[in-house]
XYZ file of C-alpha atoms in Angstrom:
634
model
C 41.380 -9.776 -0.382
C 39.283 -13.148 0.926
C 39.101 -10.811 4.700
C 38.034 -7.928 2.709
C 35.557 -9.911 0.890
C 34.153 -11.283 3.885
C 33.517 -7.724 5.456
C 31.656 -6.575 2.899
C 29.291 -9.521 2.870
C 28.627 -8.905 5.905
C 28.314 -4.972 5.867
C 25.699 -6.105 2.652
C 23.659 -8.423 5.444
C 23.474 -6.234 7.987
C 22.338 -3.622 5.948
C 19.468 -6.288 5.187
C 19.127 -6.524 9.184
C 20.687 -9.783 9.033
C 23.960 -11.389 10.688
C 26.711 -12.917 8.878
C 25.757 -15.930 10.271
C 22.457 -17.283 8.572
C 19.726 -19.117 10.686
C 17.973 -22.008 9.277
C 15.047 -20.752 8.540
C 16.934 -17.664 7.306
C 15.905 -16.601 3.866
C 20.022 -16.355 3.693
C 20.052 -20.147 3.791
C 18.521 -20.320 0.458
C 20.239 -21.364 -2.951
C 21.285 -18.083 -3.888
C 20.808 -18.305 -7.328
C 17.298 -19.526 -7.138
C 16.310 -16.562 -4.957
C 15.142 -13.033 -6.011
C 15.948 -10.107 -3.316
C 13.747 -7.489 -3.293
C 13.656 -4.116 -1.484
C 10.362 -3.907 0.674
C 9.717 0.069 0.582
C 7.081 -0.509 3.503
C 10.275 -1.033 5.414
C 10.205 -3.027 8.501
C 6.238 -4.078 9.118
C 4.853 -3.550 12.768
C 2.724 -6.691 12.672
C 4.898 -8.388 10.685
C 2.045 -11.806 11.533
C -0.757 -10.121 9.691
C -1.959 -11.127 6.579
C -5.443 -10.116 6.501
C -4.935 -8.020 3.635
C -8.613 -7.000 3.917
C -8.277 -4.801 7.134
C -5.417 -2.375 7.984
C -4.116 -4.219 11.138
C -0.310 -2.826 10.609
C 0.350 -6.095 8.340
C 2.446 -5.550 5.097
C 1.314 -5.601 1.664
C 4.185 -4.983 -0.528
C 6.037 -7.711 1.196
C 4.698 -9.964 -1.585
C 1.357 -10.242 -0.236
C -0.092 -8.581 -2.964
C 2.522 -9.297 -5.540
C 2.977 -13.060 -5.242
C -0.347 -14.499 -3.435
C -3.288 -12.346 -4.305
C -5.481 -12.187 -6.886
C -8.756 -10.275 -8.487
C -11.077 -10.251 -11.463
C -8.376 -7.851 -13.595
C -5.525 -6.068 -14.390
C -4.043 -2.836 -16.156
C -0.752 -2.830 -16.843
C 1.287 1.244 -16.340
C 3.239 -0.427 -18.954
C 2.363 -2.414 -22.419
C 1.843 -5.327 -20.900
C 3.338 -8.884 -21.510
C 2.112 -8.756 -25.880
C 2.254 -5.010 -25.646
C -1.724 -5.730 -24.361
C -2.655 -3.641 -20.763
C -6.032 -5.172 -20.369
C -5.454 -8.673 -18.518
C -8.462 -10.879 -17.691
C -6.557 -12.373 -15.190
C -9.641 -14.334 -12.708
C -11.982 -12.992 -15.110
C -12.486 -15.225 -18.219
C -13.306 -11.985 -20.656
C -13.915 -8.017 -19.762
C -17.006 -6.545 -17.545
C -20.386 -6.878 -19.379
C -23.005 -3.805 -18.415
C -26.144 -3.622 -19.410
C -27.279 -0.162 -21.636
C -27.685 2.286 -18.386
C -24.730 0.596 -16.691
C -26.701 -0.490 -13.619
C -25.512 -4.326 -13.687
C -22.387 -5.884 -14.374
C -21.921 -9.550 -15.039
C -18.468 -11.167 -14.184
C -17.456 -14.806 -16.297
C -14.967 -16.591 -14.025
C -11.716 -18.386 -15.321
C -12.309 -21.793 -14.659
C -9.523 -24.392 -13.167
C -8.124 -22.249 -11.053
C -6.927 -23.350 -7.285
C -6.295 -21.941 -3.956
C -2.886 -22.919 -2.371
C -4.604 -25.876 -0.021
C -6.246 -27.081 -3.367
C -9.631 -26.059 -2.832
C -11.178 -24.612 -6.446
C -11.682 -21.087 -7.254
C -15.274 -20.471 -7.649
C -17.792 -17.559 -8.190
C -18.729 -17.806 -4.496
C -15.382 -16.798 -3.383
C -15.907 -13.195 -5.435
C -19.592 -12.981 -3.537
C -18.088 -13.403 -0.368
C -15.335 -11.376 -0.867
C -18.054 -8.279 -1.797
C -20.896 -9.407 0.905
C -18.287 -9.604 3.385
C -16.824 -6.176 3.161
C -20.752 -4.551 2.934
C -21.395 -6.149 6.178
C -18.100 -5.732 8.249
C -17.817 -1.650 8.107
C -14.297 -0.955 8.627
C -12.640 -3.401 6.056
C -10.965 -2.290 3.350
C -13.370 -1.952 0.478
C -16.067 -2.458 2.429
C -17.258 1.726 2.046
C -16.420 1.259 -1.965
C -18.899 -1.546 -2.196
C -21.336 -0.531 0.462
C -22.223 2.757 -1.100
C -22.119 1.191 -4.745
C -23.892 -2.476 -4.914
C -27.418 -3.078 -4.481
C -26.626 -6.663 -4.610
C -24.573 -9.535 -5.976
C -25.168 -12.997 -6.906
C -23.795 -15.979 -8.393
C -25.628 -17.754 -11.084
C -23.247 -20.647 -11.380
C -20.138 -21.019 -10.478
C -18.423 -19.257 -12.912
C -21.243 -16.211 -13.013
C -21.199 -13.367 -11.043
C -23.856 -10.553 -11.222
C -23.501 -7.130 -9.445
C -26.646 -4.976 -9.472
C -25.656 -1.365 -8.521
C -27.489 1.526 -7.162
C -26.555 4.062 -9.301
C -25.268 4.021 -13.310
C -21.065 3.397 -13.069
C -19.541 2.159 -15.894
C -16.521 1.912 -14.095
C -17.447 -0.376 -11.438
C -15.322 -2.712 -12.410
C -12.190 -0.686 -11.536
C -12.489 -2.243 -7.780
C -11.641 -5.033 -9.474
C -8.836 -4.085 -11.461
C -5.208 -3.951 -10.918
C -3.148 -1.153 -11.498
C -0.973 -1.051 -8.223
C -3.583 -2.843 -5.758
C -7.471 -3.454 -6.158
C -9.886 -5.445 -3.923
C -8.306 -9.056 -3.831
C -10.783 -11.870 -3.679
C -11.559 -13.341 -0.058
C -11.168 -17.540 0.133
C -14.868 -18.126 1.173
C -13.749 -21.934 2.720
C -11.111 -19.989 5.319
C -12.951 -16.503 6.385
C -16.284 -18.248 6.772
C -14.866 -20.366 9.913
C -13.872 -17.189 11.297
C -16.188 -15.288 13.876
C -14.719 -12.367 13.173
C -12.763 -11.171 9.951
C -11.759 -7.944 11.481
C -9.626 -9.681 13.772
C -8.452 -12.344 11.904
C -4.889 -12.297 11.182
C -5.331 -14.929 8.445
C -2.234 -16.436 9.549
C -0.567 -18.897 6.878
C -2.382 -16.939 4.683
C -3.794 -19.152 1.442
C -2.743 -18.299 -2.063
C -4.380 -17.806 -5.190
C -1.200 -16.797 -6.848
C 1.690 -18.926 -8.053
C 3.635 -18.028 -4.667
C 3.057 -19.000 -1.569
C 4.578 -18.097 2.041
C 7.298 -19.998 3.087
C 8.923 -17.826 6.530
C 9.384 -14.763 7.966
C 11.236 -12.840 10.161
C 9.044 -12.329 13.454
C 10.622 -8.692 13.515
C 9.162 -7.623 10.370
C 12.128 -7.262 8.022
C 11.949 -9.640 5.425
C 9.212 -12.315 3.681
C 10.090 -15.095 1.654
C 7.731 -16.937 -0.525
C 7.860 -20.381 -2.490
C 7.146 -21.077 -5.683
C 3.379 -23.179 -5.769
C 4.035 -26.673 -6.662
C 1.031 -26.673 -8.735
C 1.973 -23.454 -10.216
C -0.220 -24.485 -13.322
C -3.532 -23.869 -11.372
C -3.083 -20.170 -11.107
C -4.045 -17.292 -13.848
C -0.061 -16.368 -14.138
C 0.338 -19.762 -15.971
C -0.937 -18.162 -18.894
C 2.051 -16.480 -19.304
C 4.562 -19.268 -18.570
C 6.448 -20.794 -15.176
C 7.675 -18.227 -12.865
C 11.709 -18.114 -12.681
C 12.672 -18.085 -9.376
C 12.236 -20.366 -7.086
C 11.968 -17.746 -3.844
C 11.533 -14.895 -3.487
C 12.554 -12.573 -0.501
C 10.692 -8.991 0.089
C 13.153 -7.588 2.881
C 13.929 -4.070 4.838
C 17.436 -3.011 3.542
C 17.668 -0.014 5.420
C 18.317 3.796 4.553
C 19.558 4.524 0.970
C 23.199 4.235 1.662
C 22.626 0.266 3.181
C 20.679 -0.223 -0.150
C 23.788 0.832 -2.117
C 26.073 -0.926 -0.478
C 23.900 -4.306 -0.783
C 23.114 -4.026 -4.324
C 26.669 -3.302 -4.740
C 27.252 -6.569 -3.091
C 25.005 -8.070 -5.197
C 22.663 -9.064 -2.077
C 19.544 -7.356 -3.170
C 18.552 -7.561 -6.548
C 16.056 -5.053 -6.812
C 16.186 -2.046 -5.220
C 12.722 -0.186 -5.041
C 13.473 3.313 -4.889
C 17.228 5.167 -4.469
C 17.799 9.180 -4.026
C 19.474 10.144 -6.923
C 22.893 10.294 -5.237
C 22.552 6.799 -4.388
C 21.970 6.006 -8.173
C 24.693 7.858 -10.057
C 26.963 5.849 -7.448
C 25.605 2.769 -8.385
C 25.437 3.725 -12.364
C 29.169 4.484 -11.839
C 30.302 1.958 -9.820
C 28.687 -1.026 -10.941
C 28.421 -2.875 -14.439
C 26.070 -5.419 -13.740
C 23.337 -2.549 -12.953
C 20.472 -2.350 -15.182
C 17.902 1.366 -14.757
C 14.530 2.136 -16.842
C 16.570 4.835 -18.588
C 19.860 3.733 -19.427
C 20.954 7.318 -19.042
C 19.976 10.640 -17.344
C 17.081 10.503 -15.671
C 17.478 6.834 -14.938
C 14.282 6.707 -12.894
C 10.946 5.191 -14.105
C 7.961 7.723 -13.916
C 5.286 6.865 -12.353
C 1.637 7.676 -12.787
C 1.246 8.912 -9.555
C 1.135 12.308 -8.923
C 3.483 13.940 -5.621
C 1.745 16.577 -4.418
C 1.073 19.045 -1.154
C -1.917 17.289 0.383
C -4.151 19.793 2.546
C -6.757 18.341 5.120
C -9.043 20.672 4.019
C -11.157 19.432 7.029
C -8.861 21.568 9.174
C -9.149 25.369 9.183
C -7.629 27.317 7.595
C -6.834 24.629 4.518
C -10.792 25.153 4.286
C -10.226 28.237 2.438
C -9.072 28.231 -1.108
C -7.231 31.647 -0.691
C -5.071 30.378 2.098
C -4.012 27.041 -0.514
C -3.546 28.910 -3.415
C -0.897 31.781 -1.249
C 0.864 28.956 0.003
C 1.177 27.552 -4.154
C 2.630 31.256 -4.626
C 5.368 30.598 -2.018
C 6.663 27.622 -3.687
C 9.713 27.995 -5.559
C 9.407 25.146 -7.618
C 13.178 24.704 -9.394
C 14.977 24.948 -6.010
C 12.165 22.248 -4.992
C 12.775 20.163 -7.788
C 16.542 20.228 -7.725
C 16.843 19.938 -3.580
C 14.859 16.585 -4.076
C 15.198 15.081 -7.756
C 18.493 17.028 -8.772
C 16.424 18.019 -11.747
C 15.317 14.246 -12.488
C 11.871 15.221 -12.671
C 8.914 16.324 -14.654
C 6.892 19.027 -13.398
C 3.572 19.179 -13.240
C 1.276 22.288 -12.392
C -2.193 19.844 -13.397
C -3.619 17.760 -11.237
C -2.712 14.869 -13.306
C 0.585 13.367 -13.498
C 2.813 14.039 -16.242
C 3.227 10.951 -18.011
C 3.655 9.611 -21.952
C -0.590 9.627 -22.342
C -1.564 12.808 -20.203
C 1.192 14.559 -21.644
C -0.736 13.881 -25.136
C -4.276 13.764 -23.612
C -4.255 16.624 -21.062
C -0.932 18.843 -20.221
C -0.205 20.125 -23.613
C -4.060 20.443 -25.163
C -4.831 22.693 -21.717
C -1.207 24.481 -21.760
C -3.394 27.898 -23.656
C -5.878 28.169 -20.723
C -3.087 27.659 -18.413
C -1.445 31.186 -20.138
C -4.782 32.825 -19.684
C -5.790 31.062 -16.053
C -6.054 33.994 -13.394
C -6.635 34.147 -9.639
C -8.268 37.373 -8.199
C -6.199 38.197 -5.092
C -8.305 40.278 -3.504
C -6.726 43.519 -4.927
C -5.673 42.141 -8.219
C -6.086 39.990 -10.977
C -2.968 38.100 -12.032
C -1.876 35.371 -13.999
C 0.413 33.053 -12.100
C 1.322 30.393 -14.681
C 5.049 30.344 -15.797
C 5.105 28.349 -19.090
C 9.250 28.399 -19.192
C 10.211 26.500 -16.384
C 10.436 23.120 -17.626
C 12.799 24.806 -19.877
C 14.523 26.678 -17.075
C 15.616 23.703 -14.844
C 16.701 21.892 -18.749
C 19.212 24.826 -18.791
C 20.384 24.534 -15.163
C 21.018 21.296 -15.601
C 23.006 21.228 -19.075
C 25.346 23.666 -17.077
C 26.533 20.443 -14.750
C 29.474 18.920 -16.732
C 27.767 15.209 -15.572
C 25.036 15.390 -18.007
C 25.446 17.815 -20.399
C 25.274 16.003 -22.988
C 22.284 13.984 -21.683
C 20.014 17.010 -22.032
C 17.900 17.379 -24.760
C 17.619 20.668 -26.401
C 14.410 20.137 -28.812
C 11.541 21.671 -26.882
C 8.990 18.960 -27.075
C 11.789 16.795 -25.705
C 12.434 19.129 -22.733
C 8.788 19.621 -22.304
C 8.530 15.673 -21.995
C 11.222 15.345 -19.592
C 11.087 18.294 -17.002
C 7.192 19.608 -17.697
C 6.109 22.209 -19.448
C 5.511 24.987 -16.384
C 4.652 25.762 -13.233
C 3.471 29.115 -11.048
C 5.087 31.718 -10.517
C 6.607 32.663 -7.082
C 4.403 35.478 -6.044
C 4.954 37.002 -2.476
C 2.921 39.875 -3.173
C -0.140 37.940 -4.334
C 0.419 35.179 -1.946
C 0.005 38.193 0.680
C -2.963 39.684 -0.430
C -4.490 35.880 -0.460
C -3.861 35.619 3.117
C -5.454 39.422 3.812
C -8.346 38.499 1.839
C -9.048 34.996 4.046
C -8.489 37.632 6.868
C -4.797 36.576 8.242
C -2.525 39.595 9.221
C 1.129 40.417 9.500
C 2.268 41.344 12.394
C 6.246 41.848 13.670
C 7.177 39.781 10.541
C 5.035 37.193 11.398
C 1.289 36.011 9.766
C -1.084 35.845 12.116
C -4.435 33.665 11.456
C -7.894 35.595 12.113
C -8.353 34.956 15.344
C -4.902 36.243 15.902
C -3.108 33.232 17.027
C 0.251 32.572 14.913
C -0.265 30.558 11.615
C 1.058 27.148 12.207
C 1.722 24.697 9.627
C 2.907 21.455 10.019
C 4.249 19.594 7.071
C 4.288 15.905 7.535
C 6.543 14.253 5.763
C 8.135 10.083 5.407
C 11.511 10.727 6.377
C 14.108 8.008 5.079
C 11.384 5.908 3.939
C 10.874 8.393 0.963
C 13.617 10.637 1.468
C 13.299 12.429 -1.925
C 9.853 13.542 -1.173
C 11.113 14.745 2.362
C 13.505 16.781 0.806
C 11.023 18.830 -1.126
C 8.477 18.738 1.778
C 11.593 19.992 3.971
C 12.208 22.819 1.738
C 9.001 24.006 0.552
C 8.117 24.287 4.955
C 11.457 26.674 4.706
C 9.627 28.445 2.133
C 6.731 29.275 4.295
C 8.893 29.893 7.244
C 10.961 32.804 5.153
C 7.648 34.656 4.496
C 7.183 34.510 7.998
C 4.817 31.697 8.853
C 5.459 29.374 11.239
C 6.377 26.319 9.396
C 8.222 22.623 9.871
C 8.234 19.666 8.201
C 7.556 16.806 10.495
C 8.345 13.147 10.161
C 6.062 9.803 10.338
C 7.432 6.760 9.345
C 4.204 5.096 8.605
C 2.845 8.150 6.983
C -0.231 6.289 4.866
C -1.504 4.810 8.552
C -0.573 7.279 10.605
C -1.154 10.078 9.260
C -3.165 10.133 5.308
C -5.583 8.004 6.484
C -6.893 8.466 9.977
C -6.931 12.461 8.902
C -4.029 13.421 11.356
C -2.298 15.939 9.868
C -2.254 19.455 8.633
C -0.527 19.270 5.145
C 1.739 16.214 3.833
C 3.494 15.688 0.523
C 2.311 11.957 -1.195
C -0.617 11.393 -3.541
C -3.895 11.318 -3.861
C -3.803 11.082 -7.911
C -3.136 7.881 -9.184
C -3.923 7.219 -12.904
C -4.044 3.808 -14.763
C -0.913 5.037 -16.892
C -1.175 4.180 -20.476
C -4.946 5.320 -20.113
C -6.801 8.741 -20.583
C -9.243 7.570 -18.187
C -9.015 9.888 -14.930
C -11.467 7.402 -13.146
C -8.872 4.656 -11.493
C -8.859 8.124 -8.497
C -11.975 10.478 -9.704
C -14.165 8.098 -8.773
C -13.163 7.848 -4.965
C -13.243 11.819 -5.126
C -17.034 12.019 -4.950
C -18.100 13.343 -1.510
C -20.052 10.069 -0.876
C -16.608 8.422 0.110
C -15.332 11.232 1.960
C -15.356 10.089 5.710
C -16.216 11.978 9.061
C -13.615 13.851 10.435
C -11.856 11.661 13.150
C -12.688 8.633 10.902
C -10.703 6.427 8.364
C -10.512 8.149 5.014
C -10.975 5.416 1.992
C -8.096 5.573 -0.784
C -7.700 8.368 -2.561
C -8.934 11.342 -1.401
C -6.963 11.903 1.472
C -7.320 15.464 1.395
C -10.949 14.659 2.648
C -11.982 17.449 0.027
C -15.742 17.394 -1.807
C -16.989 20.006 -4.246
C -20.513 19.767 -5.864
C -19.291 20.374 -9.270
C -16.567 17.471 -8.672
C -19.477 15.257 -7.922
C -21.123 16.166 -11.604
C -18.067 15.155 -13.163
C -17.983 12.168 -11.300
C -20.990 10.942 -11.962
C -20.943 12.084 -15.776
C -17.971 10.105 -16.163
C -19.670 6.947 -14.405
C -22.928 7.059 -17.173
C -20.116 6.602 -19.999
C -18.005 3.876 -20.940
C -14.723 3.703 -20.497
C -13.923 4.275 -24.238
C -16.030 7.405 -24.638
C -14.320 10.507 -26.165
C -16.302 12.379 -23.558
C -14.325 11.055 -21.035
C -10.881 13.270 -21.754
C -13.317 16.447 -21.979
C -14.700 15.830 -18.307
C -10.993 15.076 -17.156
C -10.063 18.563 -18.686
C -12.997 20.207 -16.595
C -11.973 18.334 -13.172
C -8.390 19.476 -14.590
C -9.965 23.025 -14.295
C -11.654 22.834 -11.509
C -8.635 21.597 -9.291
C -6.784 23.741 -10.688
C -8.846 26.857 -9.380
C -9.779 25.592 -5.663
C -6.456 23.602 -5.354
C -7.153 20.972 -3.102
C -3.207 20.218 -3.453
C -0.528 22.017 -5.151
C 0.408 19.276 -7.745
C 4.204 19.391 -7.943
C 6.344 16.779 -10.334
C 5.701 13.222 -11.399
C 6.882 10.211 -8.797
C 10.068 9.134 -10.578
C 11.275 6.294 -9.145
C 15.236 5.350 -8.994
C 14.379 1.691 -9.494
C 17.692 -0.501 -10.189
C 18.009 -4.054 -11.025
C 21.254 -6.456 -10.613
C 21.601 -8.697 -13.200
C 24.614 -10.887 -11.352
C 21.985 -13.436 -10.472
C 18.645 -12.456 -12.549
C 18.298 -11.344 -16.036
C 14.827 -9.996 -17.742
C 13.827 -7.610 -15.957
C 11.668 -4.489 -17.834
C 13.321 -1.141 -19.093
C 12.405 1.252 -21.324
C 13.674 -1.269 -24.650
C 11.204 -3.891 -23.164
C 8.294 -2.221 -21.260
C 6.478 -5.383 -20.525
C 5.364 -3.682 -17.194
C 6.751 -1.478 -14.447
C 9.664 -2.209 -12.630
C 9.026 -0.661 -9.233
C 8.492 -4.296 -7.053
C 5.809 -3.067 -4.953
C 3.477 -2.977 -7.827
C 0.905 -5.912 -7.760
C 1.707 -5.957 -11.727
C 5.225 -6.626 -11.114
C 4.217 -10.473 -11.098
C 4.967 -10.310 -14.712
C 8.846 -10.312 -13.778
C 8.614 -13.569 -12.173
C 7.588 -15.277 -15.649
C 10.023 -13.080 -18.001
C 13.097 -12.811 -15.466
C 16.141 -15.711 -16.111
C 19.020 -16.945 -14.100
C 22.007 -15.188 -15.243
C 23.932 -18.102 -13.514
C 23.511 -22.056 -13.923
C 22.175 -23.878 -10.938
């Protein structure tokens, strides 16, 4: 038993890319039950010595970076919140002040707050931070601010004020949290530097209550140490952080997960295929899910979706995205890659608790009465049922019969209320219209060259979304165009971003969660941050897509405040508008099989205590670290 127990230790390490034997510096070496192991979903980083969170040099940010060290003027929580409050002033001593025509916004800074080497937070550190990015074209935020701030000043040292060229009452979303947002700069250690584009920002400074203690040169796992002076950061509001380390590491494909949090060698797993999660809910007692039951997963609000670069013909052409939407047979989609754990969406807004209320079912009667015109027809491709279709499939499996509901607001709320219609026919007549032909079986494009598309998909990295992307390609291919899904690793860098690819399946709608307010991703729809093709595309719109009447919206939305009842009325015409040029084919909310051990760590948030989201990579997810408890005495 002792020789068995062995073996699977070590089949648990290696899966973590580890030996049995730990190295000093190992993150292995560590007190076990002071240390929190958590699944990485970046995977193994590239440039694992990068910390310049600021520029995209192939450094990691969900190794803790952003979670542990980093910090910014606010956050929202997806979640309630620690006191069931989302709004946090976290560097920020109270919300965003605008004057009447939103044109200025004055920051008050927290005061007492510390950098890691012990120099003081100040209001210079947020002016840098901005100035910074305006001047160096190429960092992060630096096309977000650019196009947006006239200028920015501080008044004391605990006074910032941003004069902006245009109205935007949500300016101050740059600087608030809901999975990233623009973290503040230290002024004292970029100002030495000649140039921050190249600067790997090596030992990087915190301003959180982590800071780095090693990592493995070959990018597969981080560890940081609790700050000494712990006290000097914003998350001391909330109490002293639990564990002493904590590890961000690579554990491999889903199976190597399994098997390690079986082990009880990774403690937080960040995402599972659903296979990989009914093992563990069966096999394990110590395993805690955001559902106890069926679905398990936490739902995100983030929207999965097929992402057209509609700056490459034939995506152009509205007729051409909306026949490929009639291909898509959404059920076998959604059961090939969720096994029916997932809520449908046929909005371009994901289908969580709020938007549910807010958006999906208010707009479900124009949805009946929404039609395309083919070309030859008029039809109405919205199928209100399906949501209860794949509820029906699904009580059929012995499993989780019982786990179904059968009210149909229930249903609604757990699989979606519908989606379109597969429609060959019309799809067809789409394609003639945008003038593609068929020839021998096989679509040709109008210049008579064979219609090629190549979906790009993560592979293991985000296998459930590869699944879908893998099927929906077959999809195409059976009607006879030439289709394939194609893996990239790095998908966000090497694909979303630089514009280097066709059509993908991730998302480019991200809402705040327990908000109505579409403008955490509207707002980087307007055309003035779509970029050149052959250039860097800013988060979100990586479909590179701009509309006039988007840009309305847009800018409607910006001369309101966040609070105005207006705002839910322009999200239902964006909601519209998407919805007839379909930019991508929204498909299903991003449920996440998130699972926590609780051999060595208890605390963590579920559905009883939604004190934030429990997928790791989240910058929010620093809330853990204060509620979270050793199961086991030291």
């Amino acid at each position: 038993m002792q020789q068995w127990k062995r073996l699977a230790f070590g089949v648990a390490l290696a899966a973590l890319g580890l030996t049995a034997t730990a190295k000093a510096d190992d993150y292995t070496s560590l007190p076990r039950k002071e240390t929190l192991i958590v699944e990485n979903p970046e995977g193994t980083i590239k440039n694992p010595g990068w910390f310049n969170i600021w520029v995209n040099g192939g450094g990691g940010v969900s190794t803790g970076l952003q979670q542990l060290t980093m910090d910014t003027l606010w956050y929202i929580d997806p979640e309630q919140g620690l006191g069931g409050a989302t709004w946090d002033n976290s560097l920020a001593a109270d919300k965003p002040q605008y004057n009447a025509d939103f044109t200025e916004m004055t920051v008050k800074l927290r005061k007492g707050l510390f950098w890691s080497d012990g120099v003081e937070f100040t209001a210079d550190d947020v002016v840098y931070t901005v100035k910074t990015q305006m001047d160096h074209p190429g960092m992060v935020w630096s096309a977000a601010f650019s196009v947006q701030v006239a200028s920015v000043e501080a008044t004391d040292p605990s006074t910032v004020v941003f004069k902006l060229k245009k109205p935007n009452s949500r300016f101050h979303a740059i600087f608030t949290v809901r999975w990233n947002g623009a973290w503040i700069m230290p002024k004292h250690v970029f100002e030495k530097v000649e140039d921050p584009l190249r600067y790997d920002f090596a030992n990087p400074v915190s301003l959180g209550a982590y800071k780095l203690k090693s990592y493995d040169p070959q990018g597969k796992w981080y560890t940081w140490e609790k700050r000494d002076d712990w006290q000097r950061t914003s998350l001391a509001r909330f109490g002293e952080p639990a564990p002493k380390y904590v590890t961000y590491a690579d554990p491999g494909p889903p199976d190597k997960r399994t098997i390690a949090q079986l082990e009880h060698n990774l403690d937080i797993i960040h995402d599972n295929t659903p296979e990989g999660m009914f093992t563990l809910k069966e096999k394990s007692k110590s395993i805690e899910t955001w559902f106890p039951g069926f679905p398990f997963a936490h739902p995100d609000p983030t929207l999965p979706a097929v992402i057209f670069n509609t700056q490459e013909p034939p995506f152009d052409n509205a007729d051409v995205r909306w026949a490929l939407a009639l291909l898509i047979d959404i059920k076998a989609v959604d059961m090939a890659s969720y096994r029916g754990a997932a809520t449908l969406s046929a909005l371009g807004v994901p289908p969580t608790a709020a938007t549910m209320k807010d958006y999906q079912a208010p707009m479900q009667d124009w949805l009946k009465n929404f039609e395309i015109d083919t070309g030859k027809s008029k039809i109405k491709p919205y199928d209100p049922t399906v949501g209860q279709q794949i509820a029906d499939i699904l009580r059929k499996q012995p499993k989780f019969k019982d786990q179904i509901p059968t009210d149909p607001e229930a249903i609604s709320g757990a699989f979606g209320y519908g989606w379109w219609k597969p429609d060959p026919k019309a799809a067809g007549e789409l394609l003639e219209k945008a003038g593609f032909k068929k020839s021998g079986g096989k679509w040709l494009t109008p210049d008579g060259q064979p219609f090629k598309v190549r979906m790009t998909v993560e592979g293991d990295t985000r296998s459930v979304f590869t699944r879908a992307g893998t099927l929906i390609a077959q999809q195409w291919a059976a009607f006879g165009i030439d289709a394939k899904a194609v893996p990239a690793a790095k998908l966000w860098q090497v694909a979303l971003q630089p514009g280097d690819f066709q059509v993908a399946i991730a998302w480019s709608v991200e809402t705040w969660g327990g908000d109505p307010d579409l403008s955490f991703f509207l707002d980087s729809w307007h055309s003035q941050f779509v970029a050149k093709k052959g250039d860097n595309q800013p988060p979100r719109n990586w479909q590179r897509w701009s509309n006039p009447e988007l840009d309305k919206i847009i800018e409607s939305i910006r001369g309101i405040s966040a609070d105005d009842p207006k705002g839910v009325e322009l999200g239902k015409d964006y909601l519209k508008l998407v919805a007839r040029e379909m930019p991508t084919i929204p498909l299903m909310s991003y449920n996440v099989f998130t699972s926590m051990d609780t051999t060595y760590w208890t605390g963590y948030p579920t559905i009883s205590d939604p004190y934030t989201d429990p997928v790791p990579n989240w910058a929010n997810s620093r809330l853990m670290m204060v509620k979270l408890k050793p199961a086991q005495p030291k």
